[in-house]
XYZ file of C-alpha atoms in Angstrom:
267
model
C 21.275 36.352 23.848
C 19.405 37.026 20.613
C 21.478 37.337 17.434
C 21.313 40.566 15.459
C 19.026 40.948 12.462
C 21.807 40.626 9.901
C 23.104 37.375 11.383
C 19.515 36.052 11.710
C 18.906 36.783 8.029
C 22.127 34.952 7.133
C 21.030 31.979 9.233
C 17.698 31.774 7.406
C 19.471 31.823 4.042
C 21.815 29.050 5.149
C 18.909 26.917 6.339
C 17.161 27.447 2.991
C 20.291 26.363 1.174
C 20.502 23.277 3.366
C 16.765 22.556 2.786
C 15.853 22.594 6.492
C 12.382 24.191 6.566
C 11.560 23.019 10.104
C 14.799 24.539 11.402
C 13.769 27.842 9.818
C 10.281 27.662 11.284
C 11.046 26.459 14.793
C 14.606 27.514 15.691
C 13.515 30.650 17.561
C 10.641 28.949 19.386
C 12.836 26.013 20.403
C 15.643 28.379 21.458
C 13.293 30.180 23.838
C 12.139 26.837 25.236
C 15.755 25.682 25.610
C 16.615 28.823 27.575
C 13.546 28.412 29.796
C 14.276 24.714 30.435
C 18.016 25.288 30.707
C 18.781 22.853 27.902
C 22.279 22.516 26.488
C 23.265 23.194 22.870
C 23.171 19.518 21.892
C 19.691 19.030 23.377
C 18.450 22.105 21.515
C 19.946 20.817 18.255
C 18.446 17.367 18.893
C 14.931 18.822 19.318
C 15.216 20.719 16.045
C 16.646 17.744 14.148
C 13.917 15.472 15.519
C 11.186 17.850 14.317
C 12.805 18.083 10.880
C 12.966 14.305 10.534
C 9.407 13.773 11.767
C 7.983 16.168 9.188
C 10.139 14.732 6.405
C 9.005 11.204 7.231
C 5.354 12.285 7.273
C 5.732 14.073 3.925
C 7.493 11.079 2.399
C 4.741 8.711 3.529
C 2.092 11.055 2.111
C 3.913 11.079 -1.253
C 4.254 7.298 -1.260
C 0.555 6.813 -0.437
C -0.461 9.136 -3.269
C 1.846 7.426 -5.759
C 0.665 3.958 -4.677
C -2.967 4.457 -5.831
C -4.007 2.355 -2.822
C -7.593 2.696 -1.542
C -7.141 5.020 1.435
C -9.820 3.345 3.548
C -8.419 -0.197 3.285
C -6.014 -0.201 6.237
C -5.398 -2.489 9.203
C -7.061 0.072 11.468
C -10.498 -0.597 9.975
C -10.069 -4.281 9.094
C -12.073 -6.790 11.148
C -9.479 -9.425 12.048
C -12.012 -11.236 14.256
C -13.555 -12.810 11.154
C -10.247 -14.318 10.024
C -8.713 -17.562 11.283
C -6.071 -16.864 13.928
C -3.327 -18.316 11.718
C -4.088 -15.910 8.856
C -4.183 -12.966 11.266
C -0.775 -13.884 12.683
C 0.650 -14.348 9.187
C -0.654 -10.943 8.091
C 0.915 -9.225 11.109
C 4.281 -10.856 10.356
C 4.057 -9.994 6.654
C 3.296 -6.367 7.495
C 6.811 -6.112 8.953
C 8.090 -6.232 5.364
C 10.796 -8.901 5.539
C 9.225 -10.710 2.568
C 9.878 -7.623 0.412
C 13.598 -7.711 1.203
C 13.842 -11.258 -0.174
C 11.393 -10.534 -3.054
C 8.714 -12.997 -1.993
C 5.147 -12.789 -3.282
C 1.835 -12.941 -1.418
C -1.056 -14.715 -3.117
C -4.471 -14.336 -1.466
C -7.339 -16.575 -2.590
C -10.956 -16.471 -1.490
C -14.542 -15.911 -2.469
C -15.750 -12.410 -3.433
C -16.151 -10.296 -0.318
C -13.870 -12.457 1.845
C -11.652 -9.474 2.681
C -8.565 -10.493 0.696
C -8.219 -7.112 -1.054
C -8.604 -5.185 2.199
C -6.094 -7.455 3.954
C -3.381 -7.057 1.310
C -4.032 -3.319 1.017
C -3.596 -3.127 4.792
C -0.213 -4.841 4.464
C 0.716 -2.385 1.701
C -0.152 0.623 3.872
C 2.077 -0.771 6.630
C 4.916 -1.213 4.112
C 4.568 2.395 2.987
C 4.953 3.532 6.600
C 8.321 1.783 6.487
C 9.284 3.813 3.408
C 8.700 1.121 0.788
C 7.393 1.991 -2.670
C 4.072 0.288 -3.457
C 1.820 0.377 -6.524
C -1.791 -0.852 -6.527
C -3.770 -1.726 -9.646
C -6.473 -4.094 -10.801
C -5.732 -6.901 -13.233
C -7.982 -5.396 -15.894
C -6.427 -1.935 -15.587
C -2.814 -3.069 -15.711
C -3.535 -5.292 -18.724
C -5.014 -2.307 -20.578
C -1.934 -0.226 -19.657
C 0.340 -2.977 -20.932
C -1.626 -3.315 -24.177
C -1.415 0.430 -24.871
C 2.306 0.400 -24.118
C 2.815 -2.533 -26.489
C 0.892 -0.758 -29.255
C 3.079 2.313 -28.724
C 6.228 0.132 -28.741
C 6.886 1.120 -25.126
C 6.173 -2.137 -23.301
C 9.746 -2.464 -21.989
C 9.611 1.121 -20.762
C 6.427 0.446 -18.760
C 7.794 -2.808 -17.338
C 10.925 -0.970 -16.157
C 8.785 1.783 -14.652
C 6.744 -0.754 -12.677
C 9.931 -2.497 -11.552
C 10.931 0.645 -9.607
C 8.251 -0.197 -7.045
C 9.270 -2.514 -4.229
C 5.775 -4.027 -4.233
C 3.276 -4.405 -7.067
C -0.254 -5.346 -5.972
C -2.649 -6.706 -8.607
C -6.247 -7.006 -7.441
C -8.844 -9.358 -8.963
C -6.316 -11.411 -10.913
C -8.100 -13.230 -13.719
C -10.699 -10.527 -14.449
C -9.591 -10.035 -18.049
C -11.246 -10.703 -21.383
C -8.759 -13.509 -21.811
C -7.834 -13.034 -25.454
C -4.372 -14.050 -26.590
C -2.910 -10.545 -26.688
C -4.017 -9.831 -23.102
C -2.626 -13.143 -21.944
C 0.741 -12.369 -23.543
C 1.227 -8.947 -21.945
C 0.080 -10.231 -18.553
C 2.580 -13.078 -18.751
C 5.263 -10.578 -19.824
C 4.657 -8.636 -16.625
C 4.906 -11.751 -14.422
C 8.059 -12.919 -16.220
C 9.729 -9.504 -16.014
C 8.843 -9.068 -12.350
C 10.068 -12.556 -11.416
C 12.771 -12.282 -8.713
C 13.019 -8.514 -9.322
C 10.394 -7.477 -6.774
C 7.461 -8.647 -4.695
C 3.974 -9.081 -6.091
C 0.767 -9.172 -4.063
C -2.104 -10.823 -5.913
C -5.737 -11.420 -5.010
C -7.862 -13.840 -6.970
C -11.223 -15.561 -6.813
C -9.840 -18.244 -9.124
C -7.858 -21.179 -7.688
C -4.769 -22.270 -9.621
C -6.819 -25.070 -11.187
C -8.778 -22.424 -13.131
C -5.884 -20.190 -14.216
C -5.883 -21.851 -17.629
C -9.031 -19.777 -18.216
C -6.757 -16.729 -18.022
C -3.679 -17.915 -19.915
C -5.452 -20.416 -22.218
C -2.283 -22.377 -22.995
C -1.368 -25.085 -20.423
C 2.372 -24.418 -20.780
C 1.954 -20.682 -20.251
C -0.344 -21.296 -17.286
C 2.199 -23.625 -15.664
C 5.023 -21.134 -16.295
C 3.017 -18.242 -14.801
C 2.097 -20.222 -11.678
C 5.680 -21.456 -11.304
C 7.071 -17.899 -11.316
C 4.590 -16.700 -8.713
C 4.738 -19.710 -6.405
C 8.523 -20.165 -6.459
C 8.977 -17.491 -3.753
C 5.566 -16.945 -2.222
C 3.265 -16.995 0.767
C -0.252 -18.252 0.024
C -3.209 -17.028 2.074
C -6.463 -18.996 1.797
C -9.332 -16.821 3.029
C -12.074 -19.425 3.257
C -14.430 -17.145 5.160
C -17.913 -15.816 4.540
C -18.317 -12.665 2.472
C -17.856 -9.489 4.525
C -20.229 -7.651 2.206
C -22.882 -10.366 2.486
C -22.588 -10.356 6.279
C -22.832 -6.561 6.350
C -25.962 -6.719 4.174
C -27.527 -9.292 6.517
C -26.767 -7.056 9.503
C -28.423 -4.083 7.777
C -31.529 -6.153 6.998
C -31.602 -7.391 10.589
C -31.364 -3.824 11.922
C -34.094 -2.634 9.567
C -36.429 -5.420 10.702
C -35.658 -4.605 14.314
C -36.422 -0.924 13.735
C -39.666 -1.795 11.941
C -40.704 -4.025 14.847
C -39.941 -1.270 17.350
C -41.951 1.212 15.258
C -44.961 -1.128 15.203
C -44.787 -1.620 18.949
C -44.591 2.153 19.472
C -47.699 2.645 17.344
C -49.568 -0.006 19.283
C -48.705 1.767 22.531
């Protein structure tokens, strides 16, 4: 039995007040389906509630992705795990489950340029977002400039607190800074403030033995490394450059095409 127009209007207003847009949109369609399939009241309510939750989860993930500033294309779906050692692949899959975030561990990925470390950690971050975790991606150079501006405006603490609201902070290309004293100080301030407050994911081409090039002072370097390593998982990506391999493949394909063209002309 269909409700009268007045009661239907009242229902819509109630659903608006309760912020249930999917209930408003689908309650009539699902009611007709429930009648046709002879579903009970609870089953009908379950179908509506499920649709509401699905859409809310999708919208939340979309908001988290946008806020994260993550590269959209760097996900597990388009990462070539075949080029990684099996141990690293297994570690990455375990880390993507997010337990390390709950205990505020860090992930430090080292490797040559083009080894896939940025893509791998971004892939982990995308998986964490799907679990509802708040992630923020930045490069070392960019975050240092943000910290410097905040310090000049006497708002460094405010920015550090803002960044601490994210469950995960990913810093790409750690060490790519001009390395003057002021930059070193604000970068160390970030590491010290973040210590045991939340997880950090860091990629770097520089092994720890060269981090004094970033922090200059041996004591500061040791303190920075100690804070990161204390609760951390270290991934060593000692693999060939993905970009270099891709370039070689393109050259190989071009040569093959040129050879085929020559043969065609000869025929």
